[in-house]
Structure formats: structure tokens, C-alpha cells
Amino acid sequence: MTIKPSSLTPIGAAAPRLTSLSHGGGCGCKIAPGLLADLLKRSAPLPFFPDLLVGNDTADDAAVYRLNDEQAIVATTDFFMPIVDDPYDFGRIAATNALSDVYAMGGKPIMALAIVGMPINVLPHDVIAEILKGGESVCADAGIPLAGGHSIDSVEPIYGLVAIGVVDPRRVKRNVGARAGDVLILGKPLGVGVLSAALKKDRLDSNGYAAMIAATTQLNRPGASLAALDGVHALTDITGFGLLGHTLELARGSHLTARLRYADLPWLPGVVDFVEAGISTGASARNWDAYGEHIHLPSSLPSGARALLTDPQTSGGLLVSCAPEVVDDVLALFHADGFGAACVIGDMADGEPRVDVL
């Protein structure tokens, strides 16, 4: 059964499709990595703060500020335009995505604030209320209060969170610090951007939609437990820059070559077929333009491989770089928390900072 706009907009026939009100959706509406890097170069360097353990110098997932020898604050914010038309699902996805950055630093969320921008004269108020309820439900699932926030009247619908967490400063995990010989493990299947593009074209059936929602609303809770393993050397999550972009950040920060085994990558149902049918996102092409010169793709890969590997993920999985002797422990943590698709996808090797796809 193909999902029609009416079935994704349960709050009355007058409500427009949420995705029709935005020029991009989910993490696919991030500023392109090349442009973002150029803008950040123009910023003044931060003064030195000895207790700021993680700032913006390595494009990490969140800021970390040490309070004392045993406690540090993890702070992040994430928000975007709709990736789906169901308002409750949109709120859930956006909130899950925002909290992911706390988990990716090895932290535990303790509180969130809502970021809300809505076209008040376009969207029915009960639709907006459903978006907020979706975010509240995820915070409840994470065991934290949604303690406030800020709202504006916006041309496009925007929702997300400021997420605050805590971590032991000795257990902070960053997107740097991987070691040669490490194994790369991915926690969630890929292809969210492709499925969202198929949804906008009315090509996504109910099973595909259910798989996308299940992946994007699954909290990356294993992050805190992973941080407690001494053999876990680096941690990040895969979002708007795609698998290649975030793996490249890991390679650059660690001064190593990342090697991904294409045949071992997990995909959401139907993703490969959609790409072969010509369905992908504009953000995928922008991602490649920004970092493609640092990627080696063999000619033997399928024709759609580049679009798949650069596909922007919304609320994507954790990427773990760990010593070979803790691979079983890492996989066990993922699987025990319901991440059945978690698997080994590659390794780290000596070499120039780049990503080789094998």
C-alpha cells in the first residue's frame, strides 16, 4: 500500500503536507559541508578556556564543559524542517536526533529545551500541538524533562531541541582518537534520506515508512555504555553529511585512513532499489561536492553507490571506532538495546586522512 498525503496528515483535511512547507527536510537541510567550513573559517578563534574539553575545533557532536574531576556538562542543539508529514512523527524524529549528540559524546541526557518555529497562519494549531507532543514523548522515553524552550512565528515549520547531558570527563568520547587497527561498527541501517525523498514523491509504502520511523525514533542510548569501554577510542553519529562525510571527519581528526567495506553496509528496506530508480536527495550531491576529493570509490561499485554513501541521515546510528578485542562487547551492547542491524563495516589504517571504500 502506498502512503497518500491524507493518511500522513491525520489532523483534518485542511492541513497541508508538512513536507510541502519546507525547502528541505531533516538533516538533509543542513548547510552543505563545504560552505559550512568556509563560514566557520571566518569566525574569530575562541579564547582559551581550560575547562572547555570539546569546542568547535573538530566539528564534534556536542560541546563539553568540565565542572569538576567527575562531572562535565554536554550541550548541543539540533533542529530542522519536516522530513515526514505526520506531525507527531516529525516531533519524535527531531527530538531523537537532537538527543543523539549527547549519547555520541558518551553522555546521558538530563534535560531538554524545545526550539519551535511554526507558520502560525498556515498550520492548524492542533497540528503544531502534535509536533510538540511527539518531542515530549521522546523526552519521556529518555527519562528527562522537556523543561521549556522558545518559539517564533516562522515561514517554514522548524522543530528541535537544546539537549543538556552529563558525562564523566574521563569518559568523553570524541570523533577523534581512533587508532590504526581499530574496527568500525555502525549502530543503525542507512538510507533515511532516500526514503524521505521517496515519501515526498508518494513512492514509499507503509512498510518502508514504518522502517524509517523505527530507525529515526530509536534513541542512541548505548552511547553512554560504550563510553565506559576502554577499548572504544572514538564515537560519533551519522547525520546530515552522510556515512562518508562523518567517517571522513573521524579519519581527519585521527590522522588515519578509514576503510569501509561496501558489501557489509546495512541498508533500510527498499533503499537500494529507490536509488537505482533515480530517487535520491539534492543534499547527497552537495555532500559529494564538498568532500569527494578525499574519498576513493572503486569503479567496481554499483552505479548508485555514491548517492547511497553520501545520503544524509536524520537521527542516524552511532559510528564506533574500537580495538578488535572489544568488538564482541560493543556489538553485545548494541544488540541488547534493540539495535539488531549493528555490525562491523570497516577499519582504520595508517595513511593520509581519507576514506577508502572497498
Coordinates of C-alpha atoms in Angstrom, one line a residue:
M1 CA 0.0 0.0 0.0
T2 CA 1.4 3.4 -1.0
I3 CA 1.1 6.1 1.7
K4 CA -1.0 9.0 0.5
P5 CA -0.8 12.5 1.9
S6 CA -4.2 12.2 3.6
S7 CA -3.0 9.2 5.6
L8 CA 0.1 11.1 6.8
T9 CA -1.9 14.2 7.8
P10 CA -4.4 12.9 10.4
I11 CA -5.4 16.3 11.8
G12 CA -8.0 17.2 9.3
A13 CA -8.2 17.6 5.6
A14 CA -7.4 21.3 5.6
A15 CA -3.9 20.7 7.0
P16 CA -1.2 20.9 4.3
R17 CA 1.5 18.3 4.0
L18 CA 4.3 19.3 6.4
T19 CA 7.0 18.5 3.8
S20 CA 5.3 20.8 1.3
L21 CA 6.0 23.8 3.5
S22 CA 9.8 23.4 3.6
H23 CA 12.6 23.5 1.0
G24 CA 14.4 20.7 2.7
G25 CA 13.8 18.1 5.5
G26 CA 15.6 16.6 8.4
C27 CA 19.4 16.7 8.5
G28 CA 19.3 17.0 4.7
C29 CA 18.6 20.7 5.2
K30 CA 22.0 21.2 6.9
I31 CA 24.2 23.9 5.3
A32 CA 26.5 22.0 2.8
P33 CA 29.7 20.9 4.5
G34 CA 31.9 22.9 2.1
L35 CA 30.0 26.2 2.7
L36 CA 29.9 25.5 6.5
A37 CA 33.6 25.0 6.6
D38 CA 34.1 28.3 4.8
L39 CA 31.8 30.2 7.1
L40 CA 33.5 28.8 10.2
K41 CA 36.9 29.8 8.9
R42 CA 35.7 33.4 9.1
S43 CA 34.8 33.1 12.8
A44 CA 37.2 34.5 15.4
P45 CA 39.1 31.8 17.3
L46 CA 37.7 31.0 20.7
P47 CA 39.7 32.3 23.7
F48 CA 41.3 29.5 25.7
F49 CA 39.0 28.1 28.4
P50 CA 40.8 25.2 30.3
D51 CA 37.6 23.5 31.3
L52 CA 36.1 23.5 27.8
L53 CA 37.0 20.0 26.9
V54 CA 35.3 19.9 23.5
G55 CA 34.5 23.0 21.4
N56 CA 34.1 23.5 17.7
D57 CA 37.7 22.8 16.6
T58 CA 37.0 19.2 15.3
A59 CA 33.3 19.5 14.2
D60 CA 32.4 17.2 17.1
D61 CA 28.8 16.3 18.0
A62 CA 28.4 18.5 21.1
A63 CA 30.3 20.9 23.4
V64 CA 31.6 19.5 26.7
Y65 CA 32.5 21.7 29.7
R66 CA 34.2 20.2 32.8
L67 CA 32.6 21.1 36.2
N68 CA 35.0 19.0 38.3
D69 CA 37.0 15.9 38.1
E70 CA 33.9 13.7 37.9
Q71 CA 31.3 15.7 36.1
A72 CA 31.1 17.6 32.8
I73 CA 28.2 19.2 31.0
V74 CA 27.4 18.1 27.4
A75 CA 25.4 20.7 25.5
T76 CA 24.1 20.6 22.0
T77 CA 21.3 21.9 19.8
D78 CA 19.6 20.4 16.7
F79 CA 16.6 21.4 14.7
F80 CA 15.2 21.1 11.2
M81 CA 12.3 21.3 8.8
P82 CA 9.9 18.3 8.4
I83 CA 11.2 15.0 7.0
V84 CA 7.7 13.4 7.2
D85 CA 4.1 14.6 7.0
D86 CA 2.8 13.1 10.2
P87 CA 3.3 15.9 12.9
Y88 CA 3.7 13.5 15.8
D89 CA 6.3 11.5 14.0
F90 CA 8.1 14.7 12.9
G91 CA 8.4 15.8 16.6
R92 CA 9.6 12.4 17.6
I93 CA 12.3 12.2 14.9
A94 CA 13.6 15.8 15.6
A95 CA 13.8 15.1 19.4
T96 CA 15.5 11.8 18.9
N97 CA 18.0 13.3 16.6
A98 CA 18.9 16.1 19.0
L99 CA 19.4 13.8 21.9
S100 CA 21.7 11.6 19.8
D101 CA 24.5 14.1 20.0
V102 CA 24.6 13.8 23.8
Y103 CA 24.8 10.0 23.5
A104 CA 27.5 10.3 20.8
M105 CA 29.8 12.1 23.3
G106 CA 29.3 9.2 25.8
G107 CA 26.9 11.3 27.9
K108 CA 23.4 10.8 29.4
P109 CA 20.8 13.5 28.7
I110 CA 19.3 15.2 31.8
M111 CA 17.1 18.0 30.3
A112 CA 15.9 19.5 27.1
L113 CA 14.5 22.8 25.8
A114 CA 12.3 23.0 22.7
I115 CA 13.1 25.1 19.7
V116 CA 9.9 25.9 17.8
G117 CA 9.3 27.9 14.6
M118 CA 5.9 27.5 13.0
P119 CA 3.9 29.2 10.3
I120 CA 1.1 30.0 12.7
N121 CA -1.4 31.2 10.0
V122 CA -0.7 28.2 7.7
L123 CA -0.7 25.2 10.0
P124 CA -3.7 24.3 12.2
H125 CA -2.9 24.7 15.8
D126 CA -3.7 21.1 16.6
V127 CA -1.1 20.0 14.1
I128 CA 1.5 22.2 15.9
A129 CA 0.4 20.7 19.2
E130 CA 1.0 17.2 17.8
I131 CA 4.6 18.1 16.8
L132 CA 5.2 19.2 20.4
K133 CA 3.7 16.1 21.8
G134 CA 6.0 14.0 19.6
G135 CA 9.0 15.7 21.1
E136 CA 7.6 15.4 24.6
S137 CA 7.1 11.6 24.1
V138 CA 10.8 11.1 23.2
C139 CA 12.0 13.1 26.2
A140 CA 9.7 11.0 28.4
D141 CA 11.2 7.8 26.9
A142 CA 14.7 9.2 27.6
G143 CA 13.6 9.9 31.2
I144 CA 14.3 13.6 31.1
P145 CA 12.1 16.8 31.4
L146 CA 11.3 19.0 28.5
A147 CA 11.8 22.0 30.7
G148 CA 11.0 25.0 28.5
G149 CA 12.1 26.4 25.2
H150 CA 11.5 29.2 22.7
S151 CA 9.0 29.7 19.9
I152 CA 8.7 32.0 16.9
D153 CA 6.3 32.6 14.0
S154 CA 8.3 31.2 11.1
V155 CA 7.8 30.9 7.3
E156 CA 8.7 27.2 7.4
P157 CA 8.0 24.7 10.2
I158 CA 11.0 24.1 12.4
Y159 CA 11.4 21.9 15.5
G160 CA 14.2 20.6 17.6
L161 CA 15.8 20.6 21.0
V162 CA 18.6 22.1 23.1
A163 CA 19.8 18.9 24.8
I164 CA 21.8 19.0 28.0
G165 CA 23.6 16.0 29.4
V166 CA 26.3 14.9 31.8
V167 CA 29.4 12.7 31.4
D168 CA 32.4 11.8 33.4
P169 CA 35.2 13.9 31.8
R170 CA 37.4 10.9 31.8
R171 CA 34.9 9.0 29.6
V172 CA 34.2 11.7 27.0
K173 CA 34.2 10.1 23.5
R174 CA 35.0 12.3 20.5
N175 CA 35.2 12.0 16.7
V176 CA 39.0 11.9 17.1
G177 CA 41.3 9.4 18.8
A178 CA 40.7 6.4 16.6
R179 CA 43.8 4.1 16.3
A180 CA 45.3 2.2 13.4
G181 CA 43.9 -1.3 13.6
D182 CA 40.6 -0.2 15.1
V183 CA 37.4 -1.8 13.9
L184 CA 34.5 0.4 12.7
I185 CA 31.0 -0.6 13.9
L186 CA 27.7 1.1 12.8
G187 CA 24.6 1.0 15.0
K188 CA 21.7 1.7 12.6
P189 CA 21.0 0.9 8.9
L190 CA 21.4 3.6 6.3
G191 CA 19.2 5.3 3.8
V192 CA 16.9 7.7 5.6
G193 CA 17.4 10.5 3.1
V194 CA 16.5 8.2 0.2
L195 CA 13.3 7.0 1.9
S196 CA 12.3 10.6 2.7
A197 CA 12.8 11.5 -0.9
A198 CA 10.6 8.6 -1.9
L199 CA 8.0 9.7 0.6
K200 CA 7.8 13.2 -1.0
K201 CA 7.2 11.5 -4.4
D202 CA 4.5 9.3 -2.9
R203 CA 6.6 6.2 -3.7
L204 CA 7.1 4.9 -0.1
D205 CA 4.8 2.1 1.0
S206 CA 3.6 1.5 4.6
N207 CA 6.4 -1.0 5.4
G208 CA 9.1 1.4 4.2
Y209 CA 7.6 4.2 6.2
A210 CA 7.4 2.1 9.3
A211 CA 11.1 1.0 8.9
M212 CA 12.1 4.7 8.5
I213 CA 10.2 5.8 11.6
A214 CA 11.5 2.9 13.7
A215 CA 15.1 3.8 12.8
T216 CA 14.8 7.5 13.3
T217 CA 13.0 7.4 16.6
Q218 CA 15.3 4.9 18.3
L219 CA 17.4 6.6 20.9
N220 CA 21.1 6.0 20.7
R221 CA 21.2 5.0 24.3
P222 CA 24.2 2.6 24.0
G223 CA 26.5 5.7 23.7
A224 CA 26.9 6.0 27.5
S225 CA 27.7 2.3 28.0
L226 CA 30.1 2.3 25.0
A227 CA 32.0 5.2 26.6
A228 CA 32.7 3.1 29.6
L229 CA 34.6 0.5 27.5
D230 CA 38.4 1.3 27.5
G231 CA 38.7 -0.2 24.0
V232 CA 36.3 2.3 22.5
H233 CA 38.6 5.1 21.1
A234 CA 36.2 7.3 19.1
L235 CA 32.5 7.8 18.7
T236 CA 30.2 9.9 16.5
D237 CA 26.8 9.7 14.9
I238 CA 25.9 9.7 11.2
T239 CA 23.7 12.6 10.3
G240 CA 23.4 15.1 7.5
F241 CA 26.9 14.7 5.9
G242 CA 26.2 11.0 5.2
L243 CA 28.3 8.0 6.1
L244 CA 31.2 9.2 4.0
G245 CA 31.2 12.7 5.5
H246 CA 31.2 11.7 9.1
T247 CA 33.6 8.9 8.6
L248 CA 35.9 11.4 6.9
E249 CA 35.7 13.7 10.0
L250 CA 36.8 10.7 12.1
A251 CA 39.7 10.0 9.7
R252 CA 40.8 13.6 9.7
G253 CA 40.6 14.0 13.5
S254 CA 42.5 10.8 14.0
H255 CA 45.1 11.4 11.1
L256 CA 44.3 8.0 9.7
T257 CA 42.6 6.3 6.6
A258 CA 39.2 4.9 7.2
R259 CA 38.3 1.8 5.1
L260 CA 34.7 0.9 4.6
R261 CA 33.5 -2.4 3.2
Y262 CA 30.6 -1.6 0.9
A263 CA 29.2 -5.2 0.9
D264 CA 28.9 -5.1 4.7
L265 CA 26.9 -1.9 5.0
P266 CA 23.4 -2.2 6.4
W267 CA 20.5 -0.5 4.4
L268 CA 16.9 0.2 5.3
P269 CA 14.4 -1.8 3.2
G270 CA 14.0 -0.6 -0.4
V271 CA 16.8 2.0 -0.3
V272 CA 19.0 0.4 -2.9
D273 CA 16.1 -0.1 -5.3
F274 CA 15.0 3.5 -4.9
V275 CA 18.4 4.8 -5.8
E276 CA 18.6 2.5 -8.8
A277 CA 15.3 4.1 -9.8
G278 CA 16.8 7.6 -9.6
I279 CA 15.5 8.7 -6.3
S280 CA 18.0 10.5 -4.0
T281 CA 18.4 13.9 -2.3
G282 CA 20.0 17.1 -3.5
A283 CA 21.9 17.1 -0.2
S284 CA 23.7 13.9 -1.4
A285 CA 25.2 15.7 -4.4
R286 CA 26.2 18.7 -2.2
N287 CA 27.9 16.4 0.2
W288 CA 30.0 14.8 -2.5
D289 CA 30.9 18.2 -4.0
A290 CA 32.2 19.2 -0.5
Y291 CA 34.4 16.2 0.3
G292 CA 34.5 13.8 -2.7
E293 CA 38.2 14.5 -3.4
H294 CA 39.1 12.8 -0.2
I295 CA 37.1 9.6 -1.0
H296 CA 38.3 6.7 -3.0
L297 CA 35.4 4.8 -4.7
P298 CA 36.4 1.9 -6.9
S299 CA 34.8 1.6 -10.3
S300 CA 33.5 -1.9 -9.4
L301 CA 30.9 -0.4 -7.1
P302 CA 27.2 -0.3 -8.3
S303 CA 26.2 2.9 -10.1
G304 CA 24.2 4.2 -7.2
A305 CA 26.9 3.7 -4.6
R306 CA 27.9 7.3 -4.4
A307 CA 24.4 8.5 -3.8
L308 CA 23.9 5.9 -1.1
L309 CA 27.2 6.6 0.7
T310 CA 26.6 10.4 0.8
D311 CA 22.9 10.1 1.6
P312 CA 22.1 12.5 4.5
Q313 CA 20.9 10.6 7.6
T314 CA 18.5 12.0 10.1
S315 CA 18.8 10.6 13.6
G316 CA 21.3 8.1 12.2
G317 CA 23.3 5.5 14.0
L318 CA 26.4 5.7 16.2
L319 CA 29.7 5.0 14.5
V320 CA 32.2 3.4 16.8
S321 CA 36.0 3.0 16.4
C322 CA 37.2 0.3 18.8
A323 CA 40.0 -2.1 19.4
P324 CA 39.5 -5.6 17.9
E325 CA 39.3 -7.2 21.3
V326 CA 36.2 -5.3 22.3
V327 CA 34.2 -5.8 19.1
D328 CA 32.0 -8.5 20.7
D329 CA 31.4 -6.3 23.7
V330 CA 30.4 -3.4 21.5
L331 CA 28.0 -5.5 19.4
A332 CA 26.5 -7.1 22.5
L333 CA 25.7 -3.6 23.9
F334 CA 24.0 -2.6 20.7
H335 CA 22.1 -5.8 20.3
A336 CA 20.9 -5.9 23.9
D337 CA 19.4 -2.4 23.4
G338 CA 17.5 -3.5 20.3
F339 CA 19.9 -2.4 17.6
G340 CA 19.7 -5.6 15.6
A341 CA 21.3 -4.1 12.5
A342 CA 24.5 -3.1 14.3
C343 CA 27.5 -4.6 12.5
V344 CA 31.2 -4.2 11.6
I345 CA 31.6 -2.1 8.5
G346 CA 35.3 -1.4 8.2
D347 CA 38.5 -0.4 10.0
M348 CA 41.1 2.3 10.5
A349 CA 44.6 2.1 9.0
D350 CA 47.8 4.2 8.8
G351 CA 47.7 6.6 5.9
E352 CA 46.6 10.1 4.8
P353 CA 43.2 11.3 6.2
R354 CA 40.7 10.0 3.7
V355 CA 38.0 7.3 3.3
D356 CA 38.6 4.2 1.0
V357 CA 35.6 2.3 0.1
L358 CA 36.4 -1.4 -0.6

